[in-house]
XYZ file of C-alpha atoms in Angstrom:
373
model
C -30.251 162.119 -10.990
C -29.092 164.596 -8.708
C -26.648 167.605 -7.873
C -25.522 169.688 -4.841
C -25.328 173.187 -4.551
C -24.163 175.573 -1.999
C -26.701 177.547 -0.191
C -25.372 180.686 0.456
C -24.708 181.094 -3.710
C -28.325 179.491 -4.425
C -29.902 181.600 -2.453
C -28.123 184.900 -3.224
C -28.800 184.146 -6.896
C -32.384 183.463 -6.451
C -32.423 187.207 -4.483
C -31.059 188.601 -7.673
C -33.100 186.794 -10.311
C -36.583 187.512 -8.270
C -36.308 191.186 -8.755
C -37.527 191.332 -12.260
C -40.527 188.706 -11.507
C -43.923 190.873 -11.925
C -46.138 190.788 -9.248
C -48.966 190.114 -11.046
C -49.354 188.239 -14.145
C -51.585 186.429 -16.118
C -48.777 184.024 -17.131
C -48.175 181.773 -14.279
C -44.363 180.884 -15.720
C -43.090 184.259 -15.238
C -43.424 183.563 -11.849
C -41.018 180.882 -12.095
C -37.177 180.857 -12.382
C -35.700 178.811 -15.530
C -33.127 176.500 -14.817
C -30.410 174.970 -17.040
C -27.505 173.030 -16.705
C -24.024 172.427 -18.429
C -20.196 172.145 -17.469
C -20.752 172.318 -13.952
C -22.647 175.296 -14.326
C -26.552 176.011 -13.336
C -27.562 178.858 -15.192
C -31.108 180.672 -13.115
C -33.278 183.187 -15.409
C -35.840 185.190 -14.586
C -37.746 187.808 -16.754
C -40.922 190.083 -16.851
C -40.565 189.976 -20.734
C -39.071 193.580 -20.602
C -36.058 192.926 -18.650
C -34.406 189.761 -17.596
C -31.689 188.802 -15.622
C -29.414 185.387 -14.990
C -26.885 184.272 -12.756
C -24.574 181.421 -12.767
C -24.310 179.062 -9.922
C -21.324 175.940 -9.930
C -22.750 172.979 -8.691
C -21.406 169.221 -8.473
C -23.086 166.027 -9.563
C -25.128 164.817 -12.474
C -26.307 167.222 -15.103
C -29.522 166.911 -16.088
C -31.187 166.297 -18.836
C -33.473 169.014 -19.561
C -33.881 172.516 -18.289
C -36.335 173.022 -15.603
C -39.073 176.210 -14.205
C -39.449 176.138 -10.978
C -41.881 179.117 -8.993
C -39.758 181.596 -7.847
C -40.733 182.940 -4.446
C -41.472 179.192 -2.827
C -37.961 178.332 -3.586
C -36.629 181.266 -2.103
C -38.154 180.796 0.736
C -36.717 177.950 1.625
C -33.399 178.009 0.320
C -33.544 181.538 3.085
C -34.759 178.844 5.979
C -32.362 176.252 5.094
C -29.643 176.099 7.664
C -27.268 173.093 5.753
C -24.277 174.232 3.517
C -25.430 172.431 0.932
C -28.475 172.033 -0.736
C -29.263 168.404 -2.872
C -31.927 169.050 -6.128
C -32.839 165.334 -7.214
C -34.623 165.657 -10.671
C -35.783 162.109 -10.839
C -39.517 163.373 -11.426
C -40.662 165.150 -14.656
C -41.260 168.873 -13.910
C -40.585 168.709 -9.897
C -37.864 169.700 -8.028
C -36.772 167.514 -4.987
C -34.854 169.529 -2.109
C -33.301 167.284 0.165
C -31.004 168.610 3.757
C -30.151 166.524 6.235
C -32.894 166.067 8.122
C -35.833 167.030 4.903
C -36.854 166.839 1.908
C -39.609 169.207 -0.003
C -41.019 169.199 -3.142
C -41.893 171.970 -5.662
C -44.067 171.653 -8.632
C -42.733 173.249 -11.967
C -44.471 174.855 -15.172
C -43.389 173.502 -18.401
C -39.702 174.955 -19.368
C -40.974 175.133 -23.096
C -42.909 177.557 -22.434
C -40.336 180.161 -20.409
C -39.786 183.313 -22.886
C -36.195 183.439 -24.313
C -33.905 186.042 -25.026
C -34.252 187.698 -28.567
C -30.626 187.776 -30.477
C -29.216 191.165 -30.315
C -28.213 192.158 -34.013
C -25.643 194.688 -35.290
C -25.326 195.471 -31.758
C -22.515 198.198 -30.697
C -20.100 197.786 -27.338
C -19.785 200.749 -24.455
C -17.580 201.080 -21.688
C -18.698 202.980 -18.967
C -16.883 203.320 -15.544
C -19.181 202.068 -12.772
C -19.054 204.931 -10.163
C -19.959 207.547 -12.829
C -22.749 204.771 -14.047
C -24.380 204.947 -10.375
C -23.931 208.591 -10.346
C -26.407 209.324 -12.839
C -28.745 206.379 -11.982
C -28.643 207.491 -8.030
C -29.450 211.077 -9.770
C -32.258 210.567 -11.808
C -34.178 207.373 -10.146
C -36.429 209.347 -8.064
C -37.801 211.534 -11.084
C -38.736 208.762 -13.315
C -42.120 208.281 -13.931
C -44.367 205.306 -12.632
C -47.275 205.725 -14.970
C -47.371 203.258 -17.506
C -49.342 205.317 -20.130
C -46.107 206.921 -20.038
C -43.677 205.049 -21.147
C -40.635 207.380 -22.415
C -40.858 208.887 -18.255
C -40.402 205.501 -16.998
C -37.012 205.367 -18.323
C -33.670 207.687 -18.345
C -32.965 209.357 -21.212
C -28.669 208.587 -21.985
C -27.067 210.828 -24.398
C -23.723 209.817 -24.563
C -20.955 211.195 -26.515
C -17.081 211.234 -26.882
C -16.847 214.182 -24.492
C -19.729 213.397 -22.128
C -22.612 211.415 -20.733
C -26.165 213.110 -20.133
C -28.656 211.526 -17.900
C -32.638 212.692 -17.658
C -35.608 211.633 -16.115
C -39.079 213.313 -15.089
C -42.649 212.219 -14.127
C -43.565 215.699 -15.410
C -43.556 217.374 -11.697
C -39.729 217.414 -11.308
C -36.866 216.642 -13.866
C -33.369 215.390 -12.953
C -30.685 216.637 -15.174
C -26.704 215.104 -14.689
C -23.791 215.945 -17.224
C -20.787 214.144 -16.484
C -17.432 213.552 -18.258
C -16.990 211.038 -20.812
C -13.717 209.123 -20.099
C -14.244 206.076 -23.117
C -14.069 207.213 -26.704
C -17.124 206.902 -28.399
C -16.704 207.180 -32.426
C -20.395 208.010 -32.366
C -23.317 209.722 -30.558
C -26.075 207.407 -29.083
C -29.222 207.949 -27.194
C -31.689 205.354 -25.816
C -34.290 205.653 -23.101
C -32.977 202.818 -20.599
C -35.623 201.775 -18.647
C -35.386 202.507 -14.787
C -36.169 199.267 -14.050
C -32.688 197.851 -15.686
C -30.654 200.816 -14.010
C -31.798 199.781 -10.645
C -31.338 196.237 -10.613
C -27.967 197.508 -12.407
C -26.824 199.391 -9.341
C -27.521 196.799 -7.055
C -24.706 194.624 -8.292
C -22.151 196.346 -9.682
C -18.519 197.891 -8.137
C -18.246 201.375 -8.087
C -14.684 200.479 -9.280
C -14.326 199.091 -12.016
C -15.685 199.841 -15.781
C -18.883 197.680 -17.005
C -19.448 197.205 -20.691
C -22.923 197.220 -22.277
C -24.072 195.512 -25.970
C -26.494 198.118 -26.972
C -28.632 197.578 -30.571
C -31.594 199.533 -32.218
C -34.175 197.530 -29.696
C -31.845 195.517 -26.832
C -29.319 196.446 -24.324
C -27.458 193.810 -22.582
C -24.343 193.660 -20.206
C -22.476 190.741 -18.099
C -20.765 190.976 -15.031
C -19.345 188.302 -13.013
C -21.791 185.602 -12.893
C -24.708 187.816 -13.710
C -25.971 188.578 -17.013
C -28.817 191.672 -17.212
C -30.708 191.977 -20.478
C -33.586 194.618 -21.423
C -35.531 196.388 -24.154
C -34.975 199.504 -24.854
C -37.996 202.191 -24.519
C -38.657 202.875 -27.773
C -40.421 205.402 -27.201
C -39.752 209.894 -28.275
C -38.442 211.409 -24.804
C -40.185 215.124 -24.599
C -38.169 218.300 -24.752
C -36.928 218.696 -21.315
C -34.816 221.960 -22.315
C -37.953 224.164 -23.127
C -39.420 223.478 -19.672
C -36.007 224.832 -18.090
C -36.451 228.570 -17.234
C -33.884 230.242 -18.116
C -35.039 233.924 -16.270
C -34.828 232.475 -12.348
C -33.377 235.563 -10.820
C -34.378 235.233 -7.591
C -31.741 232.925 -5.128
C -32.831 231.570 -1.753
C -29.740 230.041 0.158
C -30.447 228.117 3.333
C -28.975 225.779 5.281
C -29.035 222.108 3.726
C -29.791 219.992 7.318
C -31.838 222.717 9.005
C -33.969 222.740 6.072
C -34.525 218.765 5.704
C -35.058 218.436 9.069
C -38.186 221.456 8.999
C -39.416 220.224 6.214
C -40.087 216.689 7.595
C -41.480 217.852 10.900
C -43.829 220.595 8.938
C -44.919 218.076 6.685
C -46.143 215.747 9.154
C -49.148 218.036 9.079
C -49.957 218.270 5.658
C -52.548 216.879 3.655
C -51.417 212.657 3.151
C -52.627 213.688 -0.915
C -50.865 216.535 -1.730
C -47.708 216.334 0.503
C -48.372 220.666 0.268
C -45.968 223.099 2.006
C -45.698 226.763 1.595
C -42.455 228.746 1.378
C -43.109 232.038 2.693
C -39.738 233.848 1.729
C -38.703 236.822 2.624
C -34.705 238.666 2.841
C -33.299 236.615 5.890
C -36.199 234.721 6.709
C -37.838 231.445 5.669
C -40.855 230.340 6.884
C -42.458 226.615 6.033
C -45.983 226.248 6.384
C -48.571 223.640 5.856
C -52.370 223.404 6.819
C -54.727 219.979 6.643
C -58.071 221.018 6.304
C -59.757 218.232 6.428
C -58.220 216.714 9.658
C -57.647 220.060 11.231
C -53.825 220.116 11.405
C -51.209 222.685 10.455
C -47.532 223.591 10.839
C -45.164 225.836 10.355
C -41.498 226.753 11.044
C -39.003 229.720 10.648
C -35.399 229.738 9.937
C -32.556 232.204 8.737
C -32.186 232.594 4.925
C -30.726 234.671 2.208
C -32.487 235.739 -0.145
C -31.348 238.363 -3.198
C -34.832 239.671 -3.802
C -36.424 243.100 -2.359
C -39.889 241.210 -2.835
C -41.081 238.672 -0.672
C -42.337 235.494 -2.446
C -44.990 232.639 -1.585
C -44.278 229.589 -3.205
C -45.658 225.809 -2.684
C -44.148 222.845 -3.255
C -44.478 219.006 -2.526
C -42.423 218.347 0.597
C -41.559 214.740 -0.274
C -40.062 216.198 -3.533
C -37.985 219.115 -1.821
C -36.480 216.488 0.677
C -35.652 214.094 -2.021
C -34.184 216.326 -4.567
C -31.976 218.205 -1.340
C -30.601 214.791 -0.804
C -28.978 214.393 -4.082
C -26.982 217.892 -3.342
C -23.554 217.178 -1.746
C -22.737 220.753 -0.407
C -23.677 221.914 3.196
C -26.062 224.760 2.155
C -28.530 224.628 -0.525
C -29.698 226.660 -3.193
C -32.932 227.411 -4.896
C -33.301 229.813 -8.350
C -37.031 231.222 -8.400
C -39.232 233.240 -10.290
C -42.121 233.113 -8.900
C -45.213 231.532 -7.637
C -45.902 229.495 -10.811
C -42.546 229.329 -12.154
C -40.721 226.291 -11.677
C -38.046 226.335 -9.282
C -34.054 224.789 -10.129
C -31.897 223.549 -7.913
C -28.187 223.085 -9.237
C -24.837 222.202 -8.269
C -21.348 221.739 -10.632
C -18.342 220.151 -9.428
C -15.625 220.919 -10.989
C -13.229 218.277 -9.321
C -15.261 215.566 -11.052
C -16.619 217.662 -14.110
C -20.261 216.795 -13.033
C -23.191 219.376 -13.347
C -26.597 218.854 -11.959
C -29.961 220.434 -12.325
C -33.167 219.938 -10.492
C -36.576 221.130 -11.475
C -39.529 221.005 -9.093
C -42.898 222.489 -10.779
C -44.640 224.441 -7.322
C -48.018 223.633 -6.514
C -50.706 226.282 -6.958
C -51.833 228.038 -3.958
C -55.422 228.768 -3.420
C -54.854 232.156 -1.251
């Protein structure tokens, strides 16, 4: 038996489903894609067994009689070389795919379907609306603060606390914290708070319309959510989130204001010096001047750079920081100048912006890195 598919939709569901398949496992059929087939539809899955995701194809033909697992990345490879419109799977052997084109035909050995994981049943689940554009906001916000450390688990996810007034959004790896409050537009009879795992909010964002309103299934251990053809499925980290509030200082008195592009742009030449490890620079801040300073020991390189400041304080300060951090968390500002709240040399510094327009607040906080002079 055998169907026809077209190419272009194959292969931009098989880019989709791939980006949940784990690099390295010891189960060989997570590396594969799960396959099955009814009304003219061929349903793809993928999973890592903490998130999966599934995309609808049509297709034309015979339907066959059992689902199929097929490895992942060989299949993508070719469906990306194949230059025919159409793509013929012929099923005719147990647990192989056939790919015939015009002028070819290649075969791919599969894993046994039984054994692909399957979505638990989401019980007593509850239903949230959430419009897109303020959705990729906060994910866009708090991605590059989330922890990679997987003895960590509660940093490698967002904290969401969502009421019928607002929608909170946190991350940190413990160096820097990412804080966004934005309006609530969709009633919400109750308050909820997961830890969504950063892994789901990225794949997330790199599907949905900034236009239009996406609606999630949320229970005690599951979210879920389907959107067009694509269905996106993941635990929740269950998991306590630390108290990000009592790492906020609250006594940063001291404002630096500087100019948002010159200060990117030193900051990436300076830092071309530093040490590869620590990423180090050194603010040397005094009233109307800013200079940014780094020194390599070991390779013998160093680098510095002044520009015009303001800066409230009769004192000068010294302050180090991690330059790929500073550049990072000055991207996510919209405004042409930038501002920093400080302290001092151990204190953490906070970078924060409202906008009133579109009732979003935002908070940064980079820990500095201890000078040795």
């Amino acid at each position: 038996m055998s169907l026809t598919v077209k190419t272009n939709e194959l292969l931009e569901a098989l880019q989709q489903t791939i980006k949940v398949i784990p690099s390295r496992s010891t189960l060989p059929i997570l590396g594969c894609a799960y396959f099955e087939f009814s009304d003219q539809q061929m349903k793809i899955r993928s999973t890592n067994l903490e998130t999966s995701i599934s995309v609808n194809v049509p297709y034309k033909g015979e339907q066959p009689e059992e689902p199929i697992s097929i490895p992942i990345n060989r299949l993508l490879e070719i469906t990306a070389n194949i230059k025919d419109p159409n793509i013929e799977f012929d099923f005719s052997t147990k647990n192989t795919l056939k790919i015939k084109t015009t002028n070819g035909s290649f075969n791919i050995s599969g894993q046994d379907y039984k054994e692909f994981p399957s979505d638990p049943t989401m019980k007593e689940s509850i239903s949230l609306t959430i419009n897109t554009q303020k959705l990729l906001e906060i994910i866009n916000f708090t991605k590059t603060s989330a922890s990679k450390d997987e003895l960590k688990p509660a940093l490698q996810g967002v904290l969401l606390k969502i009421n019928n007034s607002q929608i909170l959004g946190v991350s940190t790896d413990g160096h820097r914290l990412s804080r966004i409050i934005t309006e609530n537009e969709n009633n919400l009879n109750q308050e909820l708070e997961i830890i969504a795992p950063i892994k789901f909010l990225t794949i997330l964002s790199s599907f949905i319309n900034k236009t239009e309103n996406i609606k999630f299934e949320i229970s005690s251990n599951y979210m879920s959510l389907s959107y067009k053809n694509i269905s996106l499925f993941s635990k929740i980290i269950k998991d306590t989130y630390p108290d990000y509030e009592k790492v906020i200082p609250l006594d940063n008195n001291k404002t630096l204001t500087v100019d948002k592009k010159n200060l990117t742009e030193a900051i990436k030449r300076v830092s071309i010096f530093s040490n590869r490890a620590t990423k180090q620079i050194t603010f040397n801040i005094n009233s109307n001047k800013l200079e940014i300073k780094t020194e390599d020991a070991e390779n013998a390189a160093s680098g510095k750079e002044r520009m015009e400041c303001l800066f409230n304080s009769d004192e000068d300060l010294k302050i180090g920081f991690n330059a790929s951090f500073i550049l990072e968390a000055a991207n996510t500002t919209t405004g042409e100048k930038i501002k920093l709240f400080l302290n001092n040399p151990l204190s953490a510094a906070i970078i924060s912006e409202k906008n009133e327009k579109t009732k979003t607040d935002k908070l940064i906080l980079l820990m500095p890195i201890r000078l040795n002079d």
